[in-house]
PDB file of C-alpha atoms in Angstrom:
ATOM      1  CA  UNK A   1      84.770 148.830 158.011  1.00  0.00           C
ATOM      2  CA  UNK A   2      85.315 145.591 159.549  1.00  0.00           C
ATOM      3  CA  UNK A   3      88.672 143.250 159.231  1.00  0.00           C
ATOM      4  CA  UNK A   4      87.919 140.389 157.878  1.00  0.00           C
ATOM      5  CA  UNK A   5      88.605 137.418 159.987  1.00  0.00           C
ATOM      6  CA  UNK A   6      91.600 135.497 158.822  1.00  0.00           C
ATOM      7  CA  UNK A   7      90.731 131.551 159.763  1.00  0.00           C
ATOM      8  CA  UNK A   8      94.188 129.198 160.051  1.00  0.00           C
ATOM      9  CA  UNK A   9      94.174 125.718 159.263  1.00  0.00           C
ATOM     10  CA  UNK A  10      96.186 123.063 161.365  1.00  0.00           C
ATOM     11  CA  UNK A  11      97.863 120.493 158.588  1.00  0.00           C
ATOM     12  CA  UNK A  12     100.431 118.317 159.973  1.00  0.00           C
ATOM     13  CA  UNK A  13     103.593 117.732 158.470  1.00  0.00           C
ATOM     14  CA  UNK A  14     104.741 114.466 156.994  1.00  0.00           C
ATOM     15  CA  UNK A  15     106.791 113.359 160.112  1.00  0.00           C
ATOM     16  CA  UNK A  16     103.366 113.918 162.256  1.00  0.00           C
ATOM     17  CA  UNK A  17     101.581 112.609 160.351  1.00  0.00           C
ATOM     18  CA  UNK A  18     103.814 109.401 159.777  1.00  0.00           C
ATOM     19  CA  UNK A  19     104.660 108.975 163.615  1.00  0.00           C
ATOM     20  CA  UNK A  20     103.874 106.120 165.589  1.00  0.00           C
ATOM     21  CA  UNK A  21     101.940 108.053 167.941  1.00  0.00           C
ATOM     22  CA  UNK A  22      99.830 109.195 165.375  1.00  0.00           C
ATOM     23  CA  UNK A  23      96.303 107.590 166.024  1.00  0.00           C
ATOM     24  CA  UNK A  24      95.309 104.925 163.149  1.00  0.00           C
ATOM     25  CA  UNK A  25      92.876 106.641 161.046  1.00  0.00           C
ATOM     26  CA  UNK A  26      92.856 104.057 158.113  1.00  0.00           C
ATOM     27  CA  UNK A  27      90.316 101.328 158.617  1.00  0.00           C
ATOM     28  CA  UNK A  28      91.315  97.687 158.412  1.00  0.00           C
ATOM     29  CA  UNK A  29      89.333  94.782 157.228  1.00  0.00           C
ATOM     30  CA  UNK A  30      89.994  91.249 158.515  1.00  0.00           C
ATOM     31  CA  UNK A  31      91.001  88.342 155.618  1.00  0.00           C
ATOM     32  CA  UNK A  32      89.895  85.206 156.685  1.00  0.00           C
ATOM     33  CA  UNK A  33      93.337  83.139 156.572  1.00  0.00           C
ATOM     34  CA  UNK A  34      91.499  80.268 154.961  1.00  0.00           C
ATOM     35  CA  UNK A  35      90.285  83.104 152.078  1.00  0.00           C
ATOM     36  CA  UNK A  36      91.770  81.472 148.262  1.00  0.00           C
ATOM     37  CA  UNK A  37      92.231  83.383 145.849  1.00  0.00           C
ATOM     38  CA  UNK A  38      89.298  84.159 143.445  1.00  0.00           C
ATOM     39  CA  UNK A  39      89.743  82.719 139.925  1.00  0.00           C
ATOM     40  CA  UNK A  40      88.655  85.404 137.173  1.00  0.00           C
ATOM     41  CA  UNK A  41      88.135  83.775 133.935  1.00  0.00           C
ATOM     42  CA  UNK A  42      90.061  85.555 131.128  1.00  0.00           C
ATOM     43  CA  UNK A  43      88.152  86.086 127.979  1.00  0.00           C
ATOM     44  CA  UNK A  44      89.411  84.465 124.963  1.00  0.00           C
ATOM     45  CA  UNK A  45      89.720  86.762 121.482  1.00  0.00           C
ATOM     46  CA  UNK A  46      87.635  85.620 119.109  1.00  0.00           C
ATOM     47  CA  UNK A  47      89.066  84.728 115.720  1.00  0.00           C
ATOM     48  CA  UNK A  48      87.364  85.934 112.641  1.00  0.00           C
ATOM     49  CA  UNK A  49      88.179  85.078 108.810  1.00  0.00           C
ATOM     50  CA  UNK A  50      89.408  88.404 107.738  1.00  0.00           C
ATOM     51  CA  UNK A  51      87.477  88.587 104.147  1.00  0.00           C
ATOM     52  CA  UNK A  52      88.163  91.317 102.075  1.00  0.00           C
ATOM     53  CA  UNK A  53      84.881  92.754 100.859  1.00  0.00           C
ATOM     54  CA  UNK A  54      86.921  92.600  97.323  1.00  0.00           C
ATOM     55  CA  UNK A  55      86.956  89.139  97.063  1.00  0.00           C
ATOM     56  CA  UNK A  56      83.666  88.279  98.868  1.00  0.00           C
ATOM     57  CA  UNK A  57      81.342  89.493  96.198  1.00  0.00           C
ATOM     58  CA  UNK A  58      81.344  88.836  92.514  1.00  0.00           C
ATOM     59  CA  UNK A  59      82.920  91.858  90.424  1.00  0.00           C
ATOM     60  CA  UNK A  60      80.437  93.733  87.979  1.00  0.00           C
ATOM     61  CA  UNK A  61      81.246  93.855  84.148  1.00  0.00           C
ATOM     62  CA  UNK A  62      82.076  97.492  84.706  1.00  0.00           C
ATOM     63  CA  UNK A  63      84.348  96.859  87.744  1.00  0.00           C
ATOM     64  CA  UNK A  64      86.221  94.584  85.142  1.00  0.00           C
ATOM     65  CA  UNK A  65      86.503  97.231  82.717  1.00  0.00           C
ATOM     66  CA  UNK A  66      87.624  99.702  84.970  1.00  0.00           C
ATOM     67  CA  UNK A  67      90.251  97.891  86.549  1.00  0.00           C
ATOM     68  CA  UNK A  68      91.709  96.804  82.708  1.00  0.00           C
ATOM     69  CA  UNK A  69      91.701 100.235  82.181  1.00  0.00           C
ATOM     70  CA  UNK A  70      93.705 100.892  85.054  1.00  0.00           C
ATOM     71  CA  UNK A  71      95.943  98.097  84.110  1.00  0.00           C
ATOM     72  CA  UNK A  72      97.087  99.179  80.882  1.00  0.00           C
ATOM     73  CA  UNK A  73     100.422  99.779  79.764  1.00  0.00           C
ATOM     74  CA  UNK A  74     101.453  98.682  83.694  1.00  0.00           C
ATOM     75  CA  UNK A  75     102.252  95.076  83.097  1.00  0.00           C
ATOM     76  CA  UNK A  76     105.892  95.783  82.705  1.00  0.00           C
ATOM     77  CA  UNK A  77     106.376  97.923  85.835  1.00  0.00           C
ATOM     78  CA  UNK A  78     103.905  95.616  87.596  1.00  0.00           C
ATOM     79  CA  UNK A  79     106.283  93.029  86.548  1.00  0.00           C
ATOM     80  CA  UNK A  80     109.243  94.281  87.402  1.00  0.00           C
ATOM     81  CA  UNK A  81     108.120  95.226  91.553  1.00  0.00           C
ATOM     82  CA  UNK A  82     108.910  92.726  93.861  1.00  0.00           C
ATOM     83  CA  UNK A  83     106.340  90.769  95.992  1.00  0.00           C
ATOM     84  CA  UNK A  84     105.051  93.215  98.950  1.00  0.00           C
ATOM     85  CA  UNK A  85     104.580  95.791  96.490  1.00  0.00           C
ATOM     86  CA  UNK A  86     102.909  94.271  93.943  1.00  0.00           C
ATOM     87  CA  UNK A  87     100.582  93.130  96.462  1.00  0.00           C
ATOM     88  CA  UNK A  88     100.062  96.374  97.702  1.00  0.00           C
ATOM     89  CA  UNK A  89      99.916  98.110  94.575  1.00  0.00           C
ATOM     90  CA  UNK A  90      97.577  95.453  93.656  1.00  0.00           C
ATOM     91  CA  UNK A  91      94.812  95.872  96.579  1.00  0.00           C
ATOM     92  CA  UNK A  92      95.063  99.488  95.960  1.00  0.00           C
ATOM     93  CA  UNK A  93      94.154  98.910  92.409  1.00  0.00           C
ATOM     94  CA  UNK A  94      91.367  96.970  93.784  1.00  0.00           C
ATOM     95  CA  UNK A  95      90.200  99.846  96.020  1.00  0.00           C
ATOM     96  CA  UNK A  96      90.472 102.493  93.679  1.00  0.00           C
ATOM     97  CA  UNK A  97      88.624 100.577  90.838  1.00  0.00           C
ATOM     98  CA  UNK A  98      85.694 100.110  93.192  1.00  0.00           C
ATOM     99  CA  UNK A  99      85.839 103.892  94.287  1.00  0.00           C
ATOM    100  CA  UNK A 100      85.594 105.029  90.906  1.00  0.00           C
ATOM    101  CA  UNK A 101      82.984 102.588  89.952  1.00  0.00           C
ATOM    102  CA  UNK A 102      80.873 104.086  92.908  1.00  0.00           C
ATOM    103  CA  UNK A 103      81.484 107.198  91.744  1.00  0.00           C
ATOM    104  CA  UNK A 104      80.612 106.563  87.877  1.00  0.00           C
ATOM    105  CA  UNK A 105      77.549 105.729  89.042  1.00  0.00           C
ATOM    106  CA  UNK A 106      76.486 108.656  90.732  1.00  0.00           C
ATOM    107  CA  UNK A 107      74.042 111.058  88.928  1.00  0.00           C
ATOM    108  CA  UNK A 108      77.240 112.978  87.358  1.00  0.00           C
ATOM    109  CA  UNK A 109      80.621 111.949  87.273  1.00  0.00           C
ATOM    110  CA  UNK A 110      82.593 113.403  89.747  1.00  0.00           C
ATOM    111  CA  UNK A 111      85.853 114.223  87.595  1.00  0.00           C
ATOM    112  CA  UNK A 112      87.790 115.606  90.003  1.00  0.00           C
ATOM    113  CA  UNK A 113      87.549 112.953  92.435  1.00  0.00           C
ATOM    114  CA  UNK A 114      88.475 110.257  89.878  1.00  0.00           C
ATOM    115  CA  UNK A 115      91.183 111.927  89.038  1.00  0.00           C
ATOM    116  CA  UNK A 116      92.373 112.260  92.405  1.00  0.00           C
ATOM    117  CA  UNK A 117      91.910 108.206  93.038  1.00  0.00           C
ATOM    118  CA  UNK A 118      93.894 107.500  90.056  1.00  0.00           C
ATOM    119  CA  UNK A 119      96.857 109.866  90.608  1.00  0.00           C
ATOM    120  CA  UNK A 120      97.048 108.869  93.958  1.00  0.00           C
ATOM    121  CA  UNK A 121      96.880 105.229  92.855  1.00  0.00           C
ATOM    122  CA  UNK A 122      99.644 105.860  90.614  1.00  0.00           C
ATOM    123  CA  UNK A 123     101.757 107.023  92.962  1.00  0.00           C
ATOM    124  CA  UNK A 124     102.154 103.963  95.099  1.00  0.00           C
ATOM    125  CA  UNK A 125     104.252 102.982  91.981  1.00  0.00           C
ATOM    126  CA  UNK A 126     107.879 103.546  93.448  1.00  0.00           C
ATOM    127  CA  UNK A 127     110.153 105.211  90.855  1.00  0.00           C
ATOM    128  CA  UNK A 128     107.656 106.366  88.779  1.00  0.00           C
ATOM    129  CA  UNK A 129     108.244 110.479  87.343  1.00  0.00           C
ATOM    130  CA  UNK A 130     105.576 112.753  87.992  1.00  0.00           C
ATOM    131  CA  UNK A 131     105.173 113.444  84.227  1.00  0.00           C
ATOM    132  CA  UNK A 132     104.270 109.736  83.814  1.00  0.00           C
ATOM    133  CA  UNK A 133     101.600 109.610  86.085  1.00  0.00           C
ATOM    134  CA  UNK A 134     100.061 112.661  84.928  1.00  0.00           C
ATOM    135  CA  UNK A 135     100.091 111.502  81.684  1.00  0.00           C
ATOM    136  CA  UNK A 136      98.676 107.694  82.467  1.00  0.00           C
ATOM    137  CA  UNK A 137      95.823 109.841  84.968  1.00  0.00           C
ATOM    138  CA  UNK A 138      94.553 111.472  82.035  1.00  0.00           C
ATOM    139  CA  UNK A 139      94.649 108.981  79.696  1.00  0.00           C
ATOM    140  CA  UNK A 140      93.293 106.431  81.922  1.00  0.00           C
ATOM    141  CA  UNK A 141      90.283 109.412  83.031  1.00  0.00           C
ATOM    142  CA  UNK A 142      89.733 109.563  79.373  1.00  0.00           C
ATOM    143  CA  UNK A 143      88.889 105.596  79.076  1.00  0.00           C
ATOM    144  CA  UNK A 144      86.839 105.549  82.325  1.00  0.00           C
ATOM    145  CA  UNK A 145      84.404 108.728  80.811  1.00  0.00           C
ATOM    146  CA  UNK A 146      84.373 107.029  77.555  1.00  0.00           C
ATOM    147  CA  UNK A 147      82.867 103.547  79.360  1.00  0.00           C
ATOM    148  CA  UNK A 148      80.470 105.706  81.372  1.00  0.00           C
ATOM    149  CA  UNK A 149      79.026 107.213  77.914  1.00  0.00           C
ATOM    150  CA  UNK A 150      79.466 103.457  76.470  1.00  0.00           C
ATOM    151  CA  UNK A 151      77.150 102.344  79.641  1.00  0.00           C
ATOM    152  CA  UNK A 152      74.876 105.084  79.203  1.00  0.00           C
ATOM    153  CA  UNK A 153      73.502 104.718  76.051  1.00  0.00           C
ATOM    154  CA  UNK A 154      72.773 101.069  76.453  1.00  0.00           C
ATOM    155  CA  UNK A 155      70.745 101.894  79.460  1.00  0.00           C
TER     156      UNK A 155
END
């Protein structure tokens, strides 16, 4: 059986490599001395109107109705938040209404999911007990099934 043939490697160390007798390997380019710096134009952001698709479009007579359903028996608490949260609380009214209209909609209501929205809505309502908001998601799912059945038989 033969040995196999060991083959060594010749790496220089850092203070070789460094030295000033080392042999330039690096290429240099010339710079003109009359060479000015190149000007790069900077692109400018571009500002847009931030619209919120909310306000864009004209709300449906169901949107309506869902969102005064949602608004029951808050106007004290809404009332009573300061400024930054009733704007917040606010916008995700808006969001949730327009979820839950999409999903009234649908072929069949999607319960669970509504449910969901609303709790979850609820929620954003600091200070608020956990039996309250169960109780205001399923009166409040009540309402919203009862105005899909009200908008189905006129249709």
């Amino acid at each position: 059986m033969a040995t196999p043939e060991i083959k060594r490697e010749y790496t220089a160390t850092p203070e070789q490599e460094f030295s000033e007798t080392a042999p330039q390997t690096i290429p240099r380019t010339a710079v003109p001395d009359s060479a000015e710096p190149v000007a790069r134009a900077v692109p400018q952001p571009v500002l847009v109107p931030i619209v919120s698709p909310l306000q864009s479009a004209p709300k449906s007579q169901t949107l309506q109705e869902i969102e005064t359903i949602m608004a029951e028996d808050l106007a004290g608490i809404y009332a009573s938040l300061d400024a930054p949260t009733r704007s917040a609380l606010r916008v995700s009214g808006e969001q949730a209404a327009l979820k839950i209209s999409i999903l009234l909609q649908s072929a069949s209501s999607q319960l669970i999911k509504i449910i969901k929205i609303i709790r979850d809505w609820l929620r954003t309502i600091p200070g608020i007990s956990w039996a309250f908001i169960e109780q205001e998601t399923k009166v409040k799912t009540g309402k919203l099934l009862r105005l899909t059945d009200k908008h189905d038989r006129y249709e």
